[in-house]
Coordinates of C-alpha atoms in Angstrom, one line a residue:
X1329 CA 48.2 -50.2 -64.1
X1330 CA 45.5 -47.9 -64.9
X1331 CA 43.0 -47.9 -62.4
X1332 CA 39.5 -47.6 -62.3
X1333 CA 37.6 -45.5 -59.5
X1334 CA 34.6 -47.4 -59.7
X1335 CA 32.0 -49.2 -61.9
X1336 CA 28.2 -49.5 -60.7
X1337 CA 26.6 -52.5 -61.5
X1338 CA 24.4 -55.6 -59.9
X1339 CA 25.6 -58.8 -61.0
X1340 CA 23.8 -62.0 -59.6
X1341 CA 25.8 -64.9 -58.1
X1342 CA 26.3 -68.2 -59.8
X1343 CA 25.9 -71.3 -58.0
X1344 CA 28.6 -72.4 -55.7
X1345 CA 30.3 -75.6 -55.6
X1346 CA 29.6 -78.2 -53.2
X1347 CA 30.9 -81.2 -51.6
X1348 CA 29.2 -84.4 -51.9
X1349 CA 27.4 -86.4 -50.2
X1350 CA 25.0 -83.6 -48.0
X1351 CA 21.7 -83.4 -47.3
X1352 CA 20.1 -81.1 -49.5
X1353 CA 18.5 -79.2 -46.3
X1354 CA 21.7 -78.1 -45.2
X1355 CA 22.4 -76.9 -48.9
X1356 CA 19.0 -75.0 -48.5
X1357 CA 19.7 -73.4 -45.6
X1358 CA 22.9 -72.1 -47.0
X1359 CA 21.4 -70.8 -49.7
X1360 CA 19.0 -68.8 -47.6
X1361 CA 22.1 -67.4 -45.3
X1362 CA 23.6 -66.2 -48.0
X1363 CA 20.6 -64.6 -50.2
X1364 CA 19.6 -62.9 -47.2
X1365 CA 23.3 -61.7 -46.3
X1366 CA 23.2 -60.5 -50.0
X1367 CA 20.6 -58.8 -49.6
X1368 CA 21.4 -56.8 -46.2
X1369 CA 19.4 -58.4 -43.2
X1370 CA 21.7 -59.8 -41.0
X1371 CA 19.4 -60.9 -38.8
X1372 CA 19.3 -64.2 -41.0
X1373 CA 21.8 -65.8 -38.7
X1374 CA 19.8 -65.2 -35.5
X1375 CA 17.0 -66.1 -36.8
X1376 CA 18.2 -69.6 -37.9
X1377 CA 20.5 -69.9 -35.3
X1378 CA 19.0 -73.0 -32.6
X1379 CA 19.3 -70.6 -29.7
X1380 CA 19.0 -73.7 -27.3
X1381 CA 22.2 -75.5 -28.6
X1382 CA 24.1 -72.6 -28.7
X1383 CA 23.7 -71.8 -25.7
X1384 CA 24.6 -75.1 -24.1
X1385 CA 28.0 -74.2 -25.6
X1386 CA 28.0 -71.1 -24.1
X1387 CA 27.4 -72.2 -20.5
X1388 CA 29.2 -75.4 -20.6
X1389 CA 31.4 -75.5 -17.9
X1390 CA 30.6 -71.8 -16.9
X1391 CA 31.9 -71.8 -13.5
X1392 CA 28.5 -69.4 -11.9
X1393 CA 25.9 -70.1 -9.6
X1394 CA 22.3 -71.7 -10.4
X1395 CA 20.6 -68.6 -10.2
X1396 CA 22.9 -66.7 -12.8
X1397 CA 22.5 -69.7 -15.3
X1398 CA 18.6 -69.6 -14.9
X1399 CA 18.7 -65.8 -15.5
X1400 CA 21.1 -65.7 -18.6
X1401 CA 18.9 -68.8 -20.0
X1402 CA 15.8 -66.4 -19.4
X1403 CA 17.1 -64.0 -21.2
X1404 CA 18.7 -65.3 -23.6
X1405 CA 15.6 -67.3 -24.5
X1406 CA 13.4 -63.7 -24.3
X1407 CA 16.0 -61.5 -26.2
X1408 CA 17.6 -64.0 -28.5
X1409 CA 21.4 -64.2 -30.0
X1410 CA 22.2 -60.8 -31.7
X1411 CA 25.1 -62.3 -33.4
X1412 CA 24.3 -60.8 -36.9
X1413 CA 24.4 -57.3 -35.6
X1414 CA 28.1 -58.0 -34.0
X1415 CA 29.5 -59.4 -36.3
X1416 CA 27.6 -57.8 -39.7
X1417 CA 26.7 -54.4 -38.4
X1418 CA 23.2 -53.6 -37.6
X1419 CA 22.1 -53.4 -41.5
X1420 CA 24.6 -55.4 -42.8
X1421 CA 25.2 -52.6 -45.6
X1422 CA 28.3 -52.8 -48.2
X1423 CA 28.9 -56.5 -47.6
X1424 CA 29.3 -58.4 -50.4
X1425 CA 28.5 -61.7 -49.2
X1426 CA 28.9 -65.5 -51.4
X1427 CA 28.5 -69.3 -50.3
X1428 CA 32.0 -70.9 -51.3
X1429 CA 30.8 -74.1 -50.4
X1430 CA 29.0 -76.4 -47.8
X1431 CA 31.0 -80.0 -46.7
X1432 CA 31.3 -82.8 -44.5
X1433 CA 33.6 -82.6 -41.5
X1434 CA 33.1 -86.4 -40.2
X1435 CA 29.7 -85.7 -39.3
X1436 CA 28.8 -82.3 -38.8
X1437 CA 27.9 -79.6 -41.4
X1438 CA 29.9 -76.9 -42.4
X1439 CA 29.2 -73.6 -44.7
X1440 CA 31.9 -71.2 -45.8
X1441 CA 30.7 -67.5 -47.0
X1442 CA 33.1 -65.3 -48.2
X1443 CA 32.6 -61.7 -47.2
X1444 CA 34.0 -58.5 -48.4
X1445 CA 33.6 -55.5 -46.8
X1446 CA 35.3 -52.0 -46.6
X1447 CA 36.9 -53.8 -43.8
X1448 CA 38.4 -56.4 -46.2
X1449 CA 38.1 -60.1 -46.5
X1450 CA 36.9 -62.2 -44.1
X1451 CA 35.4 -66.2 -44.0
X1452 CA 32.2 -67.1 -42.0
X1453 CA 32.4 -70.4 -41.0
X1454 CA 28.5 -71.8 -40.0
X1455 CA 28.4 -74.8 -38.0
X1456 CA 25.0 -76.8 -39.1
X1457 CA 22.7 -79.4 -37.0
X1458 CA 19.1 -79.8 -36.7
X1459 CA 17.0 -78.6 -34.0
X1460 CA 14.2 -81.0 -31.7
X1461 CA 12.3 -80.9 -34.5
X1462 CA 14.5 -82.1 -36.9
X1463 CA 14.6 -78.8 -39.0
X1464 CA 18.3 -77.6 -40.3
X1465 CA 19.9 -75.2 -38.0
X1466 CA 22.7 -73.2 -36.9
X1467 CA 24.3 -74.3 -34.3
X1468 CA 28.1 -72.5 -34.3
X1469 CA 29.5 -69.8 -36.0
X1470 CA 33.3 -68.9 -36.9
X1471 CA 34.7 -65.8 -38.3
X1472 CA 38.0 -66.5 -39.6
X1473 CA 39.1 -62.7 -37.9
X1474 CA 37.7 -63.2 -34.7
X1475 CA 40.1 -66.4 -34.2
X1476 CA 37.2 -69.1 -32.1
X1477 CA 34.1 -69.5 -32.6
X1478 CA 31.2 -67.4 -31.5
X1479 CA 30.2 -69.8 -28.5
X1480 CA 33.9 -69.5 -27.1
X1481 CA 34.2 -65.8 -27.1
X1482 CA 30.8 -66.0 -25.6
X1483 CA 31.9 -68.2 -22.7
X1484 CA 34.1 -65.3 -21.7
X1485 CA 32.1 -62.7 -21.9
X1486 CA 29.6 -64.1 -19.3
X1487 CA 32.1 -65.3 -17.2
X1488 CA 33.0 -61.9 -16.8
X1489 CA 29.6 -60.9 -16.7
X1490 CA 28.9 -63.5 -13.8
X1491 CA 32.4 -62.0 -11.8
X1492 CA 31.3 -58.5 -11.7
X1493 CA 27.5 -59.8 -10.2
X1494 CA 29.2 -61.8 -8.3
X1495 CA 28.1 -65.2 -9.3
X1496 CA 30.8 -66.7 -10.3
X1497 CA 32.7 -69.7 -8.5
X1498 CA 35.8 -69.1 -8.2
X1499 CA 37.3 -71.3 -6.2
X1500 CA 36.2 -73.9 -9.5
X1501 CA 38.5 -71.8 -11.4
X1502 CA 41.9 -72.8 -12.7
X1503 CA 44.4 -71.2 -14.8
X1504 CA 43.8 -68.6 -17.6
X1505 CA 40.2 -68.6 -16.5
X1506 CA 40.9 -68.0 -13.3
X1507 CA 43.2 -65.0 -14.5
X1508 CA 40.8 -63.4 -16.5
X1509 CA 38.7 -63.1 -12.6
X1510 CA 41.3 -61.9 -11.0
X1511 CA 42.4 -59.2 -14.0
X1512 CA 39.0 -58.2 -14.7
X1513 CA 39.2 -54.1 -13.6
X1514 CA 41.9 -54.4 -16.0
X1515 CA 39.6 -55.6 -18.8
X1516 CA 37.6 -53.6 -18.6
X1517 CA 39.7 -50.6 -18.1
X1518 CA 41.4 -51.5 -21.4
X1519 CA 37.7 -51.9 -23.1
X1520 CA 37.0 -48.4 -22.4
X1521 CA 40.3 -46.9 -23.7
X1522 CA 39.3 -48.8 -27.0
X1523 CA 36.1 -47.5 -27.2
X1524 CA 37.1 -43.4 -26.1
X1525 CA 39.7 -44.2 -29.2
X1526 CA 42.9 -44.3 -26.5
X1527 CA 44.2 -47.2 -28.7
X1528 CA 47.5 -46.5 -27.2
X1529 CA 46.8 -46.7 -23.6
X1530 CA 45.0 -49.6 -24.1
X1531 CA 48.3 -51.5 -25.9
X1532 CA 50.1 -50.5 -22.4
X1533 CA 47.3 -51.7 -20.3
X1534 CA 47.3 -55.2 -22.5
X1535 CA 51.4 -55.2 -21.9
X1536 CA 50.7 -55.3 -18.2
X1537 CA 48.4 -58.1 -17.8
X1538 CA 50.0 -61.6 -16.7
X1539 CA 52.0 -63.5 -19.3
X1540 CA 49.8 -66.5 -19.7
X1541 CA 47.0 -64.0 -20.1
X1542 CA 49.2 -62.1 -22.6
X1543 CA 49.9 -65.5 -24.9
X1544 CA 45.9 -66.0 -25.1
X1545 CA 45.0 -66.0 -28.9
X1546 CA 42.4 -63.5 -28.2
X1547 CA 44.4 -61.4 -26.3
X1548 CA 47.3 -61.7 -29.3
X1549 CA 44.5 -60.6 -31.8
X1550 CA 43.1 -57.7 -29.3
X1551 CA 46.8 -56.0 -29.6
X1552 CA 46.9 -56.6 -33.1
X1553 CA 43.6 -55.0 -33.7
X1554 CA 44.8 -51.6 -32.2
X1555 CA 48.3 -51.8 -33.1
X1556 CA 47.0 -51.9 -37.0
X1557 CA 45.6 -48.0 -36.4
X1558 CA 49.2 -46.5 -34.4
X1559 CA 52.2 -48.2 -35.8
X1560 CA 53.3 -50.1 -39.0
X1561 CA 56.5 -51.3 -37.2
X1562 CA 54.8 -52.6 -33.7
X1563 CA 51.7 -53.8 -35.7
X1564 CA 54.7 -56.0 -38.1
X1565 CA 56.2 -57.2 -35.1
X1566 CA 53.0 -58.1 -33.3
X1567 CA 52.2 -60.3 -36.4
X1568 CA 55.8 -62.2 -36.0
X1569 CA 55.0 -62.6 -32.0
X1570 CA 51.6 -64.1 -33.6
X1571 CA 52.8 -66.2 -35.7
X1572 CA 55.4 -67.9 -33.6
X1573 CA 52.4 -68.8 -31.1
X1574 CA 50.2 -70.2 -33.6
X1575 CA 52.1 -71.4 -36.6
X1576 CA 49.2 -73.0 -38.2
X1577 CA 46.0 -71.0 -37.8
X1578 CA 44.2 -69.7 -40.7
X1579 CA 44.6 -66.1 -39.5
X1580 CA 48.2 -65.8 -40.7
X1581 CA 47.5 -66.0 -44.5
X1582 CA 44.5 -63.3 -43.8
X1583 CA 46.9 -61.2 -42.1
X1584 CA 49.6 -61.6 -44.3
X1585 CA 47.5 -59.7 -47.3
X1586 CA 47.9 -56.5 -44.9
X1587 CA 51.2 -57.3 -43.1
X1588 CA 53.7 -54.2 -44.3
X1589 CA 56.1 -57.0 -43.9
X1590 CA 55.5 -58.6 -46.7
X1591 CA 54.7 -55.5 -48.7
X1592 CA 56.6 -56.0 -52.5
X1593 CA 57.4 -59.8 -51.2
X1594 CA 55.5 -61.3 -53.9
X1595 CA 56.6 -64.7 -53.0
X1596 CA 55.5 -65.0 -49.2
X1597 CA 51.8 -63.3 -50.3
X1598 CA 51.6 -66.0 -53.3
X1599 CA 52.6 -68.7 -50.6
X1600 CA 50.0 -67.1 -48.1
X1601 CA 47.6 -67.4 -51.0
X1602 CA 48.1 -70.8 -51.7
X1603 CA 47.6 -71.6 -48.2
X1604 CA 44.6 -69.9 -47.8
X1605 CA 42.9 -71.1 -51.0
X1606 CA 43.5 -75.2 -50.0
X1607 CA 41.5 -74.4 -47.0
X1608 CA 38.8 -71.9 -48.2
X1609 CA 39.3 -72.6 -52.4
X1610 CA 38.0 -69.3 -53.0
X1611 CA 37.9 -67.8 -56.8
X1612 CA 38.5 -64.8 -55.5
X1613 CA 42.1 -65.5 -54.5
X1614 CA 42.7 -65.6 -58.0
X1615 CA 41.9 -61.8 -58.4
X1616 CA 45.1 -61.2 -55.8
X1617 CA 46.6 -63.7 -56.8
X1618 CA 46.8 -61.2 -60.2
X1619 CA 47.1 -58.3 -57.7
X1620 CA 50.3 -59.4 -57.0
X1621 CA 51.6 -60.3 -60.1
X1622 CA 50.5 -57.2 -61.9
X1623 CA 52.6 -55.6 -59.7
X1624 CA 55.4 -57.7 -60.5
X1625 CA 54.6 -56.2 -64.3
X1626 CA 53.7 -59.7 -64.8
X1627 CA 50.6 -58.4 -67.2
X1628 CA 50.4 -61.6 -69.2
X1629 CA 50.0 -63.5 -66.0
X1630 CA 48.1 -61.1 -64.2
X1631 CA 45.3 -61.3 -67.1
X1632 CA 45.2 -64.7 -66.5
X1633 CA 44.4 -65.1 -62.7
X1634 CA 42.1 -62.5 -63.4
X1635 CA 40.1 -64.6 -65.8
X1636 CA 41.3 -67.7 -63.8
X1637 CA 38.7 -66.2 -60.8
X1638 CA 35.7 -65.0 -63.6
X1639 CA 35.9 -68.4 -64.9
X1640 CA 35.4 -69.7 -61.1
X1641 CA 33.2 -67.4 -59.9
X1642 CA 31.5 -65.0 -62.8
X1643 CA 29.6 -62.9 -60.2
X1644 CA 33.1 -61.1 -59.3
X1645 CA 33.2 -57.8 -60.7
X1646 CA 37.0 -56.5 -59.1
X1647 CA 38.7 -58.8 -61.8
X1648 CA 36.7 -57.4 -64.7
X1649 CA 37.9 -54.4 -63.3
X1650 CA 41.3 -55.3 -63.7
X1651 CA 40.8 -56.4 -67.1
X1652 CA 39.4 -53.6 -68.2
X1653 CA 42.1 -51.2 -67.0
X1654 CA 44.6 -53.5 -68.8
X1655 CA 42.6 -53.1 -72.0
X1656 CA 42.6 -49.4 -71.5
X1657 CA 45.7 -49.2 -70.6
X1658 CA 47.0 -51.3 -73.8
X1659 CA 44.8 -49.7 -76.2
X1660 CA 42.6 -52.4 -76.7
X1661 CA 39.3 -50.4 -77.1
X1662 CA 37.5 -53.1 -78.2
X1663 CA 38.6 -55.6 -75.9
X1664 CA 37.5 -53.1 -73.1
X1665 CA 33.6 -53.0 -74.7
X1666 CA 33.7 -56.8 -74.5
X1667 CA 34.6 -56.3 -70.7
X1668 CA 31.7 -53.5 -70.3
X1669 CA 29.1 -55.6 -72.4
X1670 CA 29.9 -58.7 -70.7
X1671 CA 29.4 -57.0 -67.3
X1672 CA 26.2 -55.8 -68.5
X1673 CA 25.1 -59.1 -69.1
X1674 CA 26.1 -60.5 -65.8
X1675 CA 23.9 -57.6 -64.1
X1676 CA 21.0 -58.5 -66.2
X1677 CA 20.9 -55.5 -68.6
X1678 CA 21.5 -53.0 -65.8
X1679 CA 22.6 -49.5 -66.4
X1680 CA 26.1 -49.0 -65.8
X1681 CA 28.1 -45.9 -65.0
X1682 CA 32.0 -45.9 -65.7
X1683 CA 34.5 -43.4 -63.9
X1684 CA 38.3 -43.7 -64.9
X1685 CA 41.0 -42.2 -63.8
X1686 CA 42.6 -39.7 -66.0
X1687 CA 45.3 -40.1 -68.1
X1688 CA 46.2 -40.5 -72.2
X1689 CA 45.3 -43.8 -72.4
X1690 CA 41.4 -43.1 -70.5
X1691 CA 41.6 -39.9 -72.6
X1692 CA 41.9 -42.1 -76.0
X1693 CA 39.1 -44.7 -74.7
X1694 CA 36.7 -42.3 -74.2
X1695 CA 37.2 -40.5 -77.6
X1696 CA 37.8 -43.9 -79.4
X1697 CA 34.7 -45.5 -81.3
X1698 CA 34.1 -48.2 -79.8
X1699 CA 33.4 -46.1 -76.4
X1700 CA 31.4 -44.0 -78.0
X1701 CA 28.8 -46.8 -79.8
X1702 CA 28.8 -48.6 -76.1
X1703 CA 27.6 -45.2 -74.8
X1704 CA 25.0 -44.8 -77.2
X1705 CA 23.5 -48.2 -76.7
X1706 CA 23.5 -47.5 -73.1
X1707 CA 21.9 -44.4 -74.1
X1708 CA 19.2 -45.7 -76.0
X1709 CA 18.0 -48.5 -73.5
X1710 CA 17.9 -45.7 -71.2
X1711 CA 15.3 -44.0 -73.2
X1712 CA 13.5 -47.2 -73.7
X1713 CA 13.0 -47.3 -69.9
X1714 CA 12.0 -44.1 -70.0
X1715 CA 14.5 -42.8 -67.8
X1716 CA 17.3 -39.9 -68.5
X1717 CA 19.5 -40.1 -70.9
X1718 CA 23.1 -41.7 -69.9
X1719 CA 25.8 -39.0 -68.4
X1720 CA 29.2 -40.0 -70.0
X1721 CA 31.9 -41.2 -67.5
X1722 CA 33.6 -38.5 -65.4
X1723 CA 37.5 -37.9 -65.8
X1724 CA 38.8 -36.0 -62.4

């Protein structure tokens, strides 16, 4: 397929579907996460996170001394939750962020975001509740990629913290907690061989802790995470040893879109697909759901997953994309202005600037007639803005 290096554009979301019955506050609340994701500030989720819940998850059960709780709660209560930072980056820049849907699980609240990144794809999971004064809150939040939820990962990471100030009671300690006590030089050892980029040291150090510690989900997904940056083969096997522990969790069919396993096994990624999509039922699965079968030279099908996910969700722009290389690939000049015009429309009349990768079938699109009267219109409303005129697409 021919493919194209990039198209620039700004094309508004539609709205989501949602479950029925919930209350419209938590459907407003959504709505605002996701605007203000969209638009690069993070901060949203601490802001509307109810720091007091959350942090009665955190602590429950935390094994430390009165003192240390009273401190962490001061601070806590001072400083805040910086949980859009971690998990968002501290501007939240290059995420493409959209509200998939917001449901009923028994009683409680839930709202699914998709987000691409450079990174990849990835599902937030926001837990919702109200707060003492009735407003709508969040109270949880689950990345698909970190494996738990925010408040569990959190649990650990103070109960460390209490260990090395010496606050914490062991002797209430059992099992893997217990462990993680006992191991914790270790720990941290292997955190800073991550961070100095000694992703290979750390691996051994993460072989050497104790079994049970070893079969911990978050341990599994710390190995993984280096693995994926030394070795194709390890990082493959890693995902088997994964899989085996927990058949079931959602990060298998996220893994499986990068597992070299499965590389040209069009099957297994279209069943890792279908798996995903019943839990998150994400347009976008459509779109690789014509990756793969444009790789197959499945064209016919391809074109339709690819229209499949604009129909869904008109705000994606990587299947237009797709269907425009197709049409230039095919010869279909005018089929590829439709694609360009309707994209413009989508973006609200913004300015677009094409860049195609070169070849005899870009070369004839870009002399062919129908190019050239799109340019000229882009040209024009240029001028009528009073900005410069339009530079033609670059070929490399």
């Amino acid at each position: 397929m021919l493919p194209l290096l990039w198209l620039l554009l700004a094309a508004p979301a539609s709205p989501p579907g949602m479950s029925s019955p919930v209350d419209p506050a938590f459907l407003s609340l959504a709505r605002e996460v996701e605007a203000a994701l969209r638009d690069g500030n993070p901060a949203v989720l601490d802001a509307r996170l109810d720091g007091e819940q959350f942090l009665q998850r955190v602590t429950r059960g935390l094994p430390v001394s009165s003192t240390f709780l009273e401190t962490l709660s001061g601070e806590v209560r001072t400083q805040g939750w910086p949980l859009g930072r971690r998990l968002l980056g501290a501007g939240g820049q290059g995420l493409r962020v959209r509200l998939l849907q917001v449901r009923m699980r028994g009683r409680t609240p839930l709202a699914l975001l998709r987000i691409l990144s450079d990174s990849g794809l990835n599902y937030l999971e926001l837990e919702l509740g109200r707060d003492g004064r009735g407003e709508a809150v969040i109270v949880d939040l689950y990345p698909y990629l970190e494996g738990e939820r925010l408040s569990e990962s959190m649990w650990r990471v103070y109960l460390l913290a209490a260990a090395e100030r010496g606050q914490c009671l062991t002797r209430k300690l059992r099992g893997p907690a217990r462990e993680w006590v006992e191991q914790l030089p270790r720990w941290r050892r292997i955190e800073r061989l991550s961070g100095a980029d000694q992703d290979r040291e750390a691996v051994e150090e993460l072989d050497r802790l104790p079994p049970r510690m070893r079969g911990e989900k978050f341990v599994q997904l710390a190995r993984l995470r280096l693995l994926a940056s030394l070795d194709e083969a390890e990082y493959a096997l890693g995902l088997l040893a994964f899989e085996k522990a927990f058949p079931k969790d959602p990060l298998l069919d996220l893994f499986a879109l990068d597992n070299p396993l499965l590389r040209g096994d069009s099957a297994a990624m279209t069943k890792a697909l279908d798996r995903l999509d019943r839990r998150v039922a994400d347009p976008y699965l459509h779109h690789l759901r014509g990756r793969v079968l444009s790789g197959q030279d499945d064209l016919e099908g391809a074109k339709r997953s690819f229209q499949k996910a604009l129909e869904e969700d008109p705000a994606l722009f990587e299947p237009v994309v797709e269907l425009l290389s197709l049409a230039i690939e095919e010869a279909d000049h005018a089929g590829a202005v439709r694609l360009l015009e309707a994209m413009e429309r989508n973006a609200g009349g913004s300015l677009m600037r094409v860049r195609i990768q070169e070849g005899p079938q870009a070369r004839a699109f870009l002399e062919s007639a129908e190019y050239k009267g799109w340019l000229e219109r882009q040209r024009a409303h240029e001028g009528r803005d009073g900005g410069a005129d339009v530079a033609g697409p670059a070929v490399p």
